[in-house]
Amino acid sequence: MSKVYKSLFVAAMVSAGAVSTQKAVAQSQTAAGSGLPAKNMIGSFTSVRPTGQTGTVVIPAETHTFQLLAKSGTTAYTTGATGIMPGNNDFTAFVGKNGSSKEGYLAINHENNPGGVSILDLHLDEASNQWVVDAVRKVDFTPLVKTDRNCSGGITPWGTVITTEESYNTGDANGDGYQDVGWQVEIDPVSGKIVDYDGDGQPDKLWALGRMNHENIAISQDRVTVYQAEDGGSSGVYKFIANQPGNLSEGTLYVLKRSSTDPTTGEWVQVPNTTQADRNNTRTLAPAVGGTNWSSPEDVEFGPDGKMYFTSKGTGTIWRFKDEGMTVSEIEAWVTRQQFEVNYGEGTQLEDWGTGIDNLTFDGEGNLWALQDGGRNNLWVVRPDHTPATPHLDLFMTTPRGSESTGLTFSPDFKYGFVSLQHPSAANTTVVTDASGQDVIFNNSATIVFARKQFLGKQSETTAQAQAAAQMLEVYPNPFQTSTKVKVTLPAQAPVVLEVHDMQGNVIQTLFNGSMPAGAHTFNLSPAAGAGNAMYLVRLQVNNQKATTRILQTNK
Amino acid sequence: MALCRSLFPVLNQKKFTMKRFIIIGLWIILLGLLQQVAAQARLLTEAELAAASIYDNVTEALQEKEQVYRLNIRQQNYYSFTPDLCELVNLQFINAMKNKITTISPEVARLQHLQEVTFRENELVELPAAFYELKHLQQIDFGHNHFTELNAGFGKLRKLRVLQLDENKIRSVSPAVKHMKGLHALNLNYNHLEVLPAEIGKLKHLQTLALSHNHLRELPASMANMKELQTLALDFNQLTALPEQMGKLPSLQALLLGHNQLRTIPEQLTKLSSLQLLDLSSNQLTTLPANLQHLTSLRTLLLAGNNFPDAEKERIRKALPQAFIQF
């Protein structure tokens, strides 16, 4: 690896949120480049079948597993605040203590109004291979009125977290001359405090980066160069050069203008950002000075090839370009909307890339993980050898009904991925057992950690089996009034036990017990109606694989 | 009936008449109202409200009605803001953005403590009259819906500070807008406005007025009365001229007029002593006012997409040596 390539790789990893310090970079380079067998790499997997959304998270069950870390409406704040973690989990930022991949802080955005950020203090218990949450803290934004719709963000090389406000609402409640929302906000994950740049005892938002519908932020290892994009509004791609390394409170702002004569090239045009009036109106100034509209760009990330990558949500295109300083070259639509062939082991299937590619993150092998808000809300992985002419993509995750996956970042050693499942349907009832042995229903926003099975949990085999079984079981309608149908689909003949339990664990009906042929089998279920609503558990055992689904009988 | 007789002995009397029955009925209604008022706790202070739990599970919220001050049903596939949600009478904050809500139940009148509501990205076309009786409302976000007018009812909301109605289909603003005396920010970006009522000038405390991406052809001179106005966004309209009175906005810091049809700028605009940012890009200008040097606060002047002769460009540069100017 050449020196130049190494520096670019470092920048890419920092931007991707994978690492936050030089030390961590060194670790990750060792891990990524030491010739470890593919079976140890997080990006090594066989695609899941492209089914669209189901009642739960589906990831490659043979190789990977997950553990629930936090769930909205359930996880409670433990330190410095009371109450329950709010909903709409989004960006996750893992910042390791001294570059550690086993102990650190996980900042979780909440894309609400008011928005918010929760911070988990957590560590990996190496005896059990499970993550332990030691504390749950809440960042207090009231000194700045509030934050609104904290969407994605970034991790700085100096170990802070930047949370981005995807909002352009008007209002200056504290009369400080700056509009209240629509900014980047830097947080120290250790103290949980917003950074105070001018030292006046009052925290500040990153005013000089401009006000817009921010999506994310990518900070270079040089500590001065920053990229960001606006989802909607100007739909611009921006670059910022800080006046001082490690201090993003002042600097020069540019917007990318694509050449009308040679669309593979462009230039950076300065956007005024010195006065409050300038900063409050960045969204208007950028197109006025010639900024190109990229149709709702979302994440911008450093690529391991030294190029910048960004996604255009409106068209479903992942663009990349080479930044030459004041100009750019090699602008290219790297992934475009089309049907991609997904090989899921047992066969292949065409899957529409669709639109709505939202969050991007590179892992240590150069895989680009692309999280989709739209289409079938898939979590894709674009392989390093992908080209527009010879596509190479895999499907890592299908998501729970009603949800999108958001804000993926990796631990510095790329063994662990942290990701949120935002706004899954409250009607989801599928129960799966995670790597820590707890039953998980994705019926509210949640943040999970995933890894190859050898790095997470001792119950991983059980988890994989439960996932496989969960895919065989379907109950509809649910909720129901008088009767419902239980459908079991087997890939091959197998011994099956299918039972319905009440919430006290009593078997109220055995629907099947014996050897079941391959194919789909449907059973009618009509429990005696009680006075009120009644909850039941449908339990399926196929060989040694078990799955449970919760169903609700209503009285009206 | 036995219970009724024990509560109201009059029912046992032979002289019971229909008139008395009506009086009793009225008492029952009054008792019901008192019970409703009693269920409403006092308004929480800002700090207390910030510390209050945000309920995002309606089933749980309805089981703990009296404890529910903040409700978040963002992106939960609601098609209507239903009467049962209006049983949460202590609500001061609702976030219902990104649903498919087409109607708000008239029972919303029960939510007399509401201070802030967000119904952004829904399918609303109109509001029930009862909504305009929510006297404590301070912030409303109805952005990205299907409203076609800024209804006169908003004029009843005297405490309203922020009103977001961007990304709708609004063609008219009611003159009753003048009654929103407390309004600080009005966002009407991305609508279908062609004219504004003169009464908009009565919004004396307005600091931000966003009217970008409409079809405005002219502006009322009364806008000069908005003495606290700091930001006026009028880019992407059809303006051919500006009222001279616009020079009387002493607090104006940002004036965005890009992408209009302006051919001249009134000399009086050079009296905007607080103006820091002036966007005049993509108009049909060939000259600017003579006394540009009076704009001593101006730091950013955007002029690209016009037809300035070189001599005029040079004059502008010399008049504003402290400003970033883009031709």
PDB file of C-alpha atoms in Angstrom, chain A residues 277-389:
ATOM      1  CA  ALA A 277     -27.402  36.492   7.504  1.00  0.00           C
ATOM      2  CA  ASP A 278     -25.116  34.412   5.266  1.00  0.00           C
ATOM      3  CA  ARG A 279     -25.124  31.436   7.587  1.00  0.00           C
ATOM      4  CA  ASN A 280     -28.884  31.477   8.145  1.00  0.00           C
ATOM      5  CA  ASN A 281     -29.465  31.388   4.384  1.00  0.00           C
ATOM      6  CA  THR A 282     -26.887  28.923   3.046  1.00  0.00           C
ATOM      7  CA  ARG A 283     -29.574  26.958   1.261  1.00  0.00           C
ATOM      8  CA  THR A 284     -30.474  30.022  -0.803  1.00  0.00           C
ATOM      9  CA  LEU A 285     -26.937  31.241  -1.376  1.00  0.00           C
ATOM     10  CA  ALA A 286     -25.553  27.957  -2.704  1.00  0.00           C
ATOM     11  CA  PRO A 287     -27.742  27.740  -5.813  1.00  0.00           C
ATOM     12  CA  ALA A 288     -27.439  31.512  -6.277  1.00  0.00           C
ATOM     13  CA  VAL A 289     -23.666  31.144  -6.687  1.00  0.00           C
ATOM     14  CA  GLY A 290     -24.110  28.240  -9.080  1.00  0.00           C
ATOM     15  CA  GLY A 291     -24.262  25.107  -6.956  1.00  0.00           C
ATOM     16  CA  THR A 292     -25.550  22.037  -8.786  1.00  0.00           C
ATOM     17  CA  ASN A 293     -28.766  20.349  -7.693  1.00  0.00           C
ATOM     18  CA  TRP A 294     -28.034  16.623  -7.196  1.00  0.00           C
ATOM     19  CA  SER A 295     -31.648  15.582  -6.406  1.00  0.00           C
ATOM     20  CA  SER A 296     -31.600  15.187  -2.625  1.00  0.00           C
ATOM     21  CA  PRO A 297     -28.066  14.007  -1.924  1.00  0.00           C
ATOM     22  CA  GLU A 298     -27.683  12.195   1.350  1.00  0.00           C
ATOM     23  CA  ASP A 299     -24.491  10.697   2.813  1.00  0.00           C
ATOM     24  CA  VAL A 300     -21.064  11.780   1.591  1.00  0.00           C
ATOM     25  CA  GLU A 301     -18.165   9.447   2.398  1.00  0.00           C
ATOM     26  CA  PHE A 302     -14.459   9.074   1.705  1.00  0.00           C
ATOM     27  CA  GLY A 303     -13.759   6.067  -0.495  1.00  0.00           C
ATOM     28  CA  PRO A 304     -10.728   3.819  -0.053  1.00  0.00           C
ATOM     29  CA  ASP A 305      -9.694   4.743  -3.608  1.00  0.00           C
ATOM     30  CA  GLY A 306      -9.292   8.392  -2.636  1.00  0.00           C
ATOM     31  CA  LYS A 307     -12.529   9.428  -4.272  1.00  0.00           C
ATOM     32  CA  MET A 308     -15.541  10.991  -2.614  1.00  0.00           C
ATOM     33  CA  TYR A 309     -18.779   9.031  -2.754  1.00  0.00           C
ATOM     34  CA  PHE A 310     -22.261  10.408  -2.258  1.00  0.00           C
ATOM     35  CA  THR A 311     -25.761   9.137  -2.786  1.00  0.00           C
ATOM     36  CA  SER A 312     -28.615  10.869  -4.549  1.00  0.00           C
ATOM     37  CA  LYS A 313     -31.776   9.690  -2.881  1.00  0.00           C
ATOM     38  CA  GLY A 314     -34.114  11.045  -5.512  1.00  0.00           C
ATOM     39  CA  THR A 315     -32.600   9.037  -8.330  1.00  0.00           C
ATOM     40  CA  GLY A 316     -31.055   6.141  -6.431  1.00  0.00           C
ATOM     41  CA  THR A 317     -27.615   6.953  -7.812  1.00  0.00           C
ATOM     42  CA  ILE A 318     -24.358   6.619  -5.924  1.00  0.00           C
ATOM     43  CA  TRP A 319     -21.966   9.165  -7.392  1.00  0.00           C
ATOM     44  CA  ARG A 320     -18.228   9.422  -6.967  1.00  0.00           C
ATOM     45  CA  PHE A 321     -15.641  12.018  -7.911  1.00  0.00           C
ATOM     46  CA  LYS A 322     -12.017  12.902  -7.403  1.00  0.00           C
ATOM     47  CA  ASP A 323     -11.393  16.131  -5.489  1.00  0.00           C
ATOM     48  CA  GLU A 324      -8.504  18.059  -7.014  1.00  0.00           C
ATOM     49  CA  GLY A 325      -8.630  21.014  -4.641  1.00  0.00           C
ATOM     50  CA  MET A 326     -10.610  23.805  -6.281  1.00  0.00           C
ATOM     51  CA  THR A 327     -11.849  21.519  -9.031  1.00  0.00           C
ATOM     52  CA  VAL A 328     -13.143  17.955  -9.252  1.00  0.00           C
ATOM     53  CA  SER A 329     -12.734  15.321 -11.934  1.00  0.00           C
ATOM     54  CA  GLU A 330     -13.940  11.832 -12.778  1.00  0.00           C
ATOM     55  CA  ILE A 331     -17.538  12.529 -11.763  1.00  0.00           C
ATOM     56  CA  GLU A 332     -19.232   9.205 -12.347  1.00  0.00           C
ATOM     57  CA  ALA A 333     -22.565   7.560 -11.577  1.00  0.00           C
ATOM     58  CA  TRP A 334     -21.076   4.496  -9.880  1.00  0.00           C
ATOM     59  CA  VAL A 335     -24.256   2.636  -8.948  1.00  0.00           C
ATOM     60  CA  THR A 336     -27.495   3.405 -10.765  1.00  0.00           C
ATOM     61  CA  ARG A 337     -31.026   2.150 -10.482  1.00  0.00           C
ATOM     62  CA  GLN A 338     -31.532  -1.204 -12.134  1.00  0.00           C
ATOM     63  CA  GLN A 339     -32.370  -4.813 -11.346  1.00  0.00           C
ATOM     64  CA  PHE A 340     -29.353  -6.468  -9.760  1.00  0.00           C
ATOM     65  CA  GLU A 341     -28.930 -10.217  -9.600  1.00  0.00           C
ATOM     66  CA  VAL A 342     -28.672 -11.345  -5.987  1.00  0.00           C
ATOM     67  CA  ASN A 343     -27.130 -14.752  -5.332  1.00  0.00           C
ATOM     68  CA  TYR A 344     -28.481 -15.971  -2.001  1.00  0.00           C
ATOM     69  CA  GLY A 345     -26.845 -19.391  -2.046  1.00  0.00           C
ATOM     70  CA  GLU A 346     -29.854 -21.478  -2.900  1.00  0.00           C
ATOM     71  CA  GLY A 347     -30.480 -19.522  -6.057  1.00  0.00           C
ATOM     72  CA  THR A 348     -30.427 -16.131  -7.677  1.00  0.00           C
ATOM     73  CA  GLN A 349     -33.094 -13.471  -7.903  1.00  0.00           C
ATOM     74  CA  LEU A 350     -33.346 -10.067  -9.514  1.00  0.00           C
ATOM     75  CA  GLU A 351     -33.901  -7.266  -7.025  1.00  0.00           C
ATOM     76  CA  ASP A 352     -34.682  -3.642  -7.861  1.00  0.00           C
ATOM     77  CA  TRP A 353     -32.057  -1.264  -6.492  1.00  0.00           C
ATOM     78  CA  GLY A 354     -34.857   1.300  -6.447  1.00  0.00           C
ATOM     79  CA  THR A 355     -34.352   4.777  -5.089  1.00  0.00           C
ATOM     80  CA  GLY A 356     -33.839   6.081  -1.587  1.00  0.00           C
ATOM     81  CA  ILE A 357     -30.251   4.992  -0.972  1.00  0.00           C
ATOM     82  CA  ASP A 358     -29.619   7.024   2.152  1.00  0.00           C
ATOM     83  CA  ASN A 359     -26.656   6.137   4.396  1.00  0.00           C
ATOM     84  CA  LEU A 360     -23.259   4.970   3.141  1.00  0.00           C
ATOM     85  CA  THR A 361     -20.376   3.396   5.073  1.00  0.00           C
ATOM     86  CA  PHE A 362     -17.175   1.683   3.939  1.00  0.00           C
ATOM     87  CA  ASP A 363     -15.792  -1.272   5.881  1.00  0.00           C
ATOM     88  CA  GLY A 364     -12.158  -2.303   6.176  1.00  0.00           C
ATOM     89  CA  GLU A 365     -12.257  -4.382   3.022  1.00  0.00           C
ATOM     90  CA  GLY A 366     -13.550  -1.559   0.862  1.00  0.00           C
ATOM     91  CA  ASN A 367     -17.123  -2.804   0.756  1.00  0.00           C
ATOM     92  CA  LEU A 368     -19.632   0.022   0.577  1.00  0.00           C
ATOM     93  CA  TRP A 369     -22.645  -0.623   2.805  1.00  0.00           C
ATOM     94  CA  ALA A 370     -25.693   1.199   1.403  1.00  0.00           C
ATOM     95  CA  LEU A 371     -28.790   1.625   3.543  1.00  0.00           C
ATOM     96  CA  GLN A 372     -32.062   2.223   1.763  1.00  0.00           C
ATOM     97  CA  ASP A 373     -35.002   4.444   2.772  1.00  0.00           C
ATOM     98  CA  GLY A 374     -37.450   3.579   0.027  1.00  0.00           C
ATOM     99  CA  GLY A 375     -37.977   0.738  -2.383  1.00  0.00           C
ATOM    100  CA  ARG A 376     -37.851  -2.423  -0.289  1.00  0.00           C
ATOM    101  CA  ASN A 377     -35.693  -0.788   2.395  1.00  0.00           C
ATOM    102  CA  ASN A 378     -32.807  -3.184   1.863  1.00  0.00           C
ATOM    103  CA  LEU A 379     -29.314  -2.995   3.290  1.00  0.00           C
ATOM    104  CA  TRP A 380     -27.014  -3.539   0.323  1.00  0.00           C
ATOM    105  CA  VAL A 381     -23.278  -4.090   0.098  1.00  0.00           C
ATOM    106  CA  VAL A 382     -21.463  -2.874  -3.023  1.00  0.00           C
ATOM    107  CA  ARG A 383     -18.338  -4.953  -3.517  1.00  0.00           C
ATOM    108  CA  PRO A 384     -14.950  -3.306  -4.154  1.00  0.00           C
ATOM    109  CA  ASP A 385     -14.722  -4.801  -7.640  1.00  0.00           C
ATOM    110  CA  HIS A 386     -18.105  -3.386  -8.647  1.00  0.00           C
ATOM    111  CA  THR A 387     -18.170  -1.272 -11.780  1.00  0.00           C
ATOM    112  CA  PRO A 388     -21.169   0.144 -13.626  1.00  0.00           C
ATOM    113  CA  ALA A 389     -20.427  -2.293 -16.462  1.00  0.00           C
TER     114      ALA A 389
END
